[in-house]
Amino acid sequence: MEQLSAILESCHSAEPQKSSSSWSDRQHKASERWKESRPYNLQCLIEEEAVGHPLCCLCNEPAVIRCRDCLPEEWFCGDCDILHHKKQPLHNRECIIDGFFKAIPPSTCIMNQGDGYCTHEQACLLPVGKASCSSCKGTNIVTSPGKPAILITINGRYDLHQPLHFCETCQRQWAPELKDLIRSGYWPASLSVYTLYTLDLLSSFQELKVISPGFARQAFAKLLEHRTKCGGRSGHINGDALQRSFLELSYSSFEKKQLCCGAEFTCPACTPEMLAVSADGNRKLYRFGQSGSSDDPAFLEGLFVAKDSEVAIFTDAIQKAVKNTQGKGKCGDSQWTAARERSKRASKLDEEVMEVAVCRHGFLLKALNMYGGRYLHTPSSFRKN
Ligand SMILES: [Zn+2]
Ligand SMILES: [Zn+2]
Ligand SMILES: [Zn+2]
Ligand SMILES: [Zn+2]
């Protein structure tokens, strides 16, 4: 036993010291290394700005365009750039004719006119899946720029043109429909299909909303505008339109999930044997009476937020069964301020509080709107739900 305890003691005294010192050692060494390399980092950052005399990666002519999205073949002369980027309108290109790197929009191209370079405008097509003629099944299709279209991706806004297809066999002309656009990974901002978001962008927006529910759509729109500017492009991004389009996508995705029998608002870990449900009110989730949103019917009425009429029927049933004096917050035998009924906080609010029930894994199960503390007794109902 003595020998063992001696061994244990030697381990205990040696190990924690070693691990703590090695962690702080590592931190210290890392800071030292960063400090040493600071002048070199700065030099590299400055050198990165030098344009030099690059040659086109495709034809060895002097290059005028750099596209880092095309790495490792990043340099292009004017003609090769037009040919190569015709099919890649979403690449962020930079032009070097002024002696420094300048981000240019996809609609700008550079031409060599013998005595010097000049910029030209070109129409860029929205990239969509390959078209084939639906009436003659022909594949002899010529595509030209059609109506203007705005595409918003995680890299910001692109002012492009919708492709206009023309079948040389049967002389039919058509533009891609909504189903073609969705198949190509886009979602409309409105039903006029003038502005499109990528599905990828909306999925990133959803992820941000899940990570940080208070994340503002205006902040997201500002971020996208910043990305637009970084790419040498311009234009405003409407946060409200983004939100609306996002909610429509969420609704359609929900319906799709229902068809695939995916259940929402159940916890896979504790359904059906749910041990505990916690319910609490969130006073930040209120709505102003004048906001007019009550005229706008909900997408998923009663699915997560219980219908007000059903809650009222339930509370009435409870009121009849329990003796409760109006104005006194009685809950069981004890008096409780938060249980006081009809304590209106501010008259301008419509729904004042949202009461949400979660399981012990934090899965949202059910919620209800509270109007002035009226429905405080209801959480017990969720246990049966
Ligand atoms: Zn070239
Ligand atoms: Zn490129
Ligand atoms: Zn045809
Ligand atoms: Zn659970």
CSV table of N, CA, C and O in Angstrom, one decimal, residues 280-325:
chain,number,residue,atom,x,y,z
A,280,ASP,N,-42.1,28.3,-19.9
A,280,ASP,CA,-41.8,29.6,-19.3
A,280,ASP,C,-42.2,30.6,-20.4
A,280,ASP,O,-42.3,30.4,-21.5
A,281,GLY,N,-42.4,31.8,-19.9
A,281,GLY,CA,-42.8,32.9,-20.7
A,281,GLY,C,-41.6,33.7,-21.2
A,281,GLY,O,-40.7,33.9,-20.5
A,282,ASN,N,-41.7,34.2,-22.4
A,282,ASN,CA,-40.7,35.1,-22.9
A,282,ASN,C,-41.3,36.5,-23.2
A,282,ASN,O,-42.1,36.6,-24.1
A,283,ARG,N,-41.0,37.4,-22.3
A,283,ARG,CA,-41.6,38.8,-22.4
A,283,ARG,C,-41.1,39.6,-23.6
A,283,ARG,O,-41.6,40.7,-23.9
A,284,LYS,N,-40.0,39.1,-24.2
A,284,LYS,CA,-39.5,39.9,-25.4
A,284,LYS,C,-40.3,39.6,-26.6
A,284,LYS,O,-40.2,40.3,-27.6
A,285,LEU,N,-41.0,38.5,-26.6
A,285,LEU,CA,-41.7,38.1,-27.8
A,285,LEU,C,-43.1,38.7,-27.8
A,285,LEU,O,-44.1,38.0,-27.6
A,286,TYR,N,-43.2,40.0,-27.9
A,286,TYR,CA,-44.5,40.7,-27.9
A,286,TYR,C,-44.8,41.2,-29.3
A,286,TYR,O,-44.0,41.2,-30.2
A,287,ARG,N,-46.0,41.7,-29.5
A,287,ARG,CA,-46.4,42.3,-30.7
A,287,ARG,C,-47.3,43.5,-30.5
A,287,ARG,O,-48.2,43.4,-29.6
A,288,PHE,N,-47.1,44.5,-31.2
A,288,PHE,CA,-47.9,45.7,-31.0
A,288,PHE,C,-49.3,45.5,-31.7
A,288,PHE,O,-49.4,44.9,-32.7
A,289,GLY,N,-50.3,46.0,-31.0
A,289,GLY,CA,-51.6,45.9,-31.5
A,289,GLY,C,-51.8,46.6,-32.8
A,289,GLY,O,-52.6,46.1,-33.6
A,290,GLN,N,-51.1,47.6,-33.1
A,290,GLN,CA,-51.3,48.3,-34.4
A,290,GLN,C,-50.5,47.8,-35.6
A,290,GLN,O,-50.6,48.3,-36.7
A,291,SER,N,-49.7,46.8,-35.3
A,291,SER,CA,-48.8,46.3,-36.4
A,291,SER,C,-49.5,45.8,-37.6
A,291,SER,O,-48.9,45.7,-38.6
A,292,GLY,N,-50.8,45.5,-37.4
A,292,GLY,CA,-51.5,45.1,-38.6
A,292,GLY,C,-51.3,43.6,-39.0
A,292,GLY,O,-51.9,43.1,-39.9
A,293,SER,N,-50.4,43.0,-38.3
A,293,SER,CA,-50.0,41.6,-38.7
A,293,SER,C,-51.1,40.6,-38.4
A,293,SER,O,-51.2,39.5,-38.9
A,294,SER,N,-52.1,41.1,-37.5
A,294,SER,CA,-53.2,40.2,-37.2
A,294,SER,C,-54.1,39.9,-38.5
A,294,SER,O,-54.8,38.9,-38.5
A,295,ASP,N,-54.0,40.8,-39.5
A,295,ASP,CA,-54.8,40.6,-40.7
A,295,ASP,C,-54.1,39.6,-41.6
A,295,ASP,O,-54.7,39.0,-42.4
A,296,ASP,N,-52.8,39.5,-41.4
A,296,ASP,CA,-52.0,38.6,-42.2
A,296,ASP,C,-52.1,37.2,-41.6
A,296,ASP,O,-51.7,36.9,-40.5
A,297,PRO,N,-52.8,36.2,-42.3
A,297,PRO,CA,-53.0,34.9,-41.7
A,297,PRO,C,-51.7,34.2,-41.6
A,297,PRO,O,-50.8,34.3,-42.4
A,298,ALA,N,-51.6,33.4,-40.5
A,298,ALA,CA,-50.4,32.7,-40.2
A,298,ALA,C,-50.2,31.5,-41.2
A,298,ALA,O,-51.2,31.0,-41.7
A,299,PHE,N,-49.0,31.2,-41.5
A,299,PHE,CA,-48.7,30.1,-42.4
A,299,PHE,C,-49.1,28.8,-41.8
A,299,PHE,O,-49.7,27.9,-42.5
A,300,LEU,N,-48.8,28.5,-40.6
A,300,LEU,CA,-49.0,27.2,-40.0
A,300,LEU,C,-49.8,27.4,-38.7
A,300,LEU,O,-49.4,27.2,-37.6
A,301,GLU,N,-51.1,27.8,-38.9
A,301,GLU,CA,-52.0,28.1,-37.8
A,301,GLU,C,-52.1,26.9,-36.8
A,301,GLU,O,-52.5,25.8,-37.3
A,302,GLY,N,-51.8,27.1,-35.6
A,302,GLY,CA,-52.1,26.1,-34.6
A,302,GLY,C,-51.0,25.0,-34.5
A,302,GLY,O,-51.1,24.1,-33.7
A,303,LEU,N,-50.0,25.0,-35.4
A,303,LEU,CA,-49.1,23.9,-35.4
A,303,LEU,C,-48.1,24.0,-34.3
A,303,LEU,O,-48.0,23.0,-33.5
A,304,PHE,N,-47.5,25.1,-34.1
A,304,PHE,CA,-46.6,25.3,-32.9
A,304,PHE,C,-47.2,26.2,-31.9
A,304,PHE,O,-47.4,25.8,-30.7
A,305,VAL,N,-47.7,27.4,-32.3
A,305,VAL,CA,-48.4,28.3,-31.4
A,305,VAL,C,-49.8,27.9,-31.4
A,305,VAL,O,-50.5,27.9,-32.4
A,306,ALA,N,-50.3,27.5,-30.2
A,306,ALA,CA,-51.7,27.0,-30.1
A,306,ALA,C,-52.7,28.1,-30.4
A,306,ALA,O,-52.4,29.3,-30.2
A,307,LYS,N,-53.8,27.7,-31.0
A,307,LYS,CA,-54.8,28.6,-31.5
A,307,LYS,C,-55.4,29.3,-30.2
A,307,LYS,O,-55.7,28.6,-29.2
A,308,ASP,N,-55.6,30.6,-30.3
A,308,ASP,CA,-56.1,31.4,-29.1
A,308,ASP,C,-57.4,30.8,-28.7
A,308,ASP,O,-57.7,30.7,-27.5
A,309,SER,N,-58.3,30.4,-29.6
A,309,SER,CA,-59.6,30.0,-29.2
A,309,SER,C,-59.5,28.7,-28.4
A,309,SER,O,-60.2,28.5,-27.4
A,310,GLU,N,-58.6,27.8,-28.8
A,310,GLU,CA,-58.4,26.5,-28.1
A,310,GLU,C,-57.9,26.8,-26.7
A,310,GLU,O,-58.3,26.1,-25.7
A,311,VAL,N,-57.0,27.7,-26.6
A,311,VAL,CA,-56.4,28.1,-25.3
A,311,VAL,C,-57.5,28.6,-24.4
A,311,VAL,O,-57.6,28.2,-23.2
A,312,ALA,N,-58.4,29.5,-25.0
A,312,ALA,CA,-59.4,30.1,-24.2
A,312,ALA,C,-60.4,29.0,-23.6
A,312,ALA,O,-60.8,29.0,-22.5
A,313,ILE,N,-60.7,28.0,-24.5
A,313,ILE,CA,-61.6,26.9,-24.0
A,313,ILE,C,-61.0,26.2,-22.9
A,313,ILE,O,-61.6,25.9,-21.9
A,314,PHE,N,-59.7,25.9,-23.0
A,314,PHE,CA,-59.0,25.2,-22.0
A,314,PHE,C,-58.9,25.9,-20.7
A,314,PHE,O,-59.2,25.4,-19.6
A,315,THR,N,-58.6,27.2,-20.8
A,315,THR,CA,-58.5,28.0,-19.5
A,315,THR,C,-59.9,28.1,-18.9
A,315,THR,O,-60.0,28.1,-17.6
A,316,ASP,N,-60.9,28.3,-19.7
A,316,ASP,CA,-62.3,28.3,-19.1
A,316,ASP,C,-62.6,27.0,-18.3
A,316,ASP,O,-63.2,27.1,-17.2
A,317,ALA,N,-62.2,25.9,-18.9
A,317,ALA,CA,-62.4,24.6,-18.2
A,317,ALA,C,-61.7,24.6,-16.9
A,317,ALA,O,-62.3,24.1,-15.9
A,318,ILE,N,-60.5,25.1,-16.8
A,318,ILE,CA,-59.7,25.2,-15.6
A,318,ILE,C,-60.3,26.1,-14.6
A,318,ILE,O,-60.5,25.8,-13.4
A,319,GLN,N,-60.8,27.3,-15.1
A,319,GLN,CA,-61.4,28.3,-14.2
A,319,GLN,C,-62.6,27.7,-13.5
A,319,GLN,O,-62.8,28.0,-12.3
A,320,LYS,N,-63.4,26.9,-14.2
A,320,LYS,CA,-64.6,26.3,-13.6
A,320,LYS,C,-64.2,25.3,-12.6
A,320,LYS,O,-64.9,25.2,-11.6
A,321,ALA,N,-63.1,24.6,-12.8
A,321,ALA,CA,-62.8,23.5,-11.9
A,321,ALA,C,-62.0,24.0,-10.6
A,321,ALA,O,-62.1,23.4,-9.6
A,322,VAL,N,-61.4,25.2,-10.8
A,322,VAL,CA,-60.6,25.7,-9.7
A,322,VAL,C,-61.2,27.0,-9.1
A,322,VAL,O,-61.7,27.8,-9.9
A,323,LYS,N,-61.3,27.0,-7.8
A,323,LYS,CA,-61.8,28.3,-7.2
A,323,LYS,C,-60.7,29.3,-7.3
A,323,LYS,O,-59.6,29.1,-6.7
A,324,ASN,N,-61.0,30.4,-7.9
A,324,ASN,CA,-60.0,31.4,-8.0
A,324,ASN,C,-60.6,32.8,-8.0
A,324,ASN,O,-61.6,33.1,-8.7
A,325,THR,N,-60.1,33.6,-7.1
A,325,THR,CA,-60.7,35.0,-7.0
A,325,THR,C,-60.0,35.9,-8.0
A,325,THR,O,-58.8,35.8,-8.1
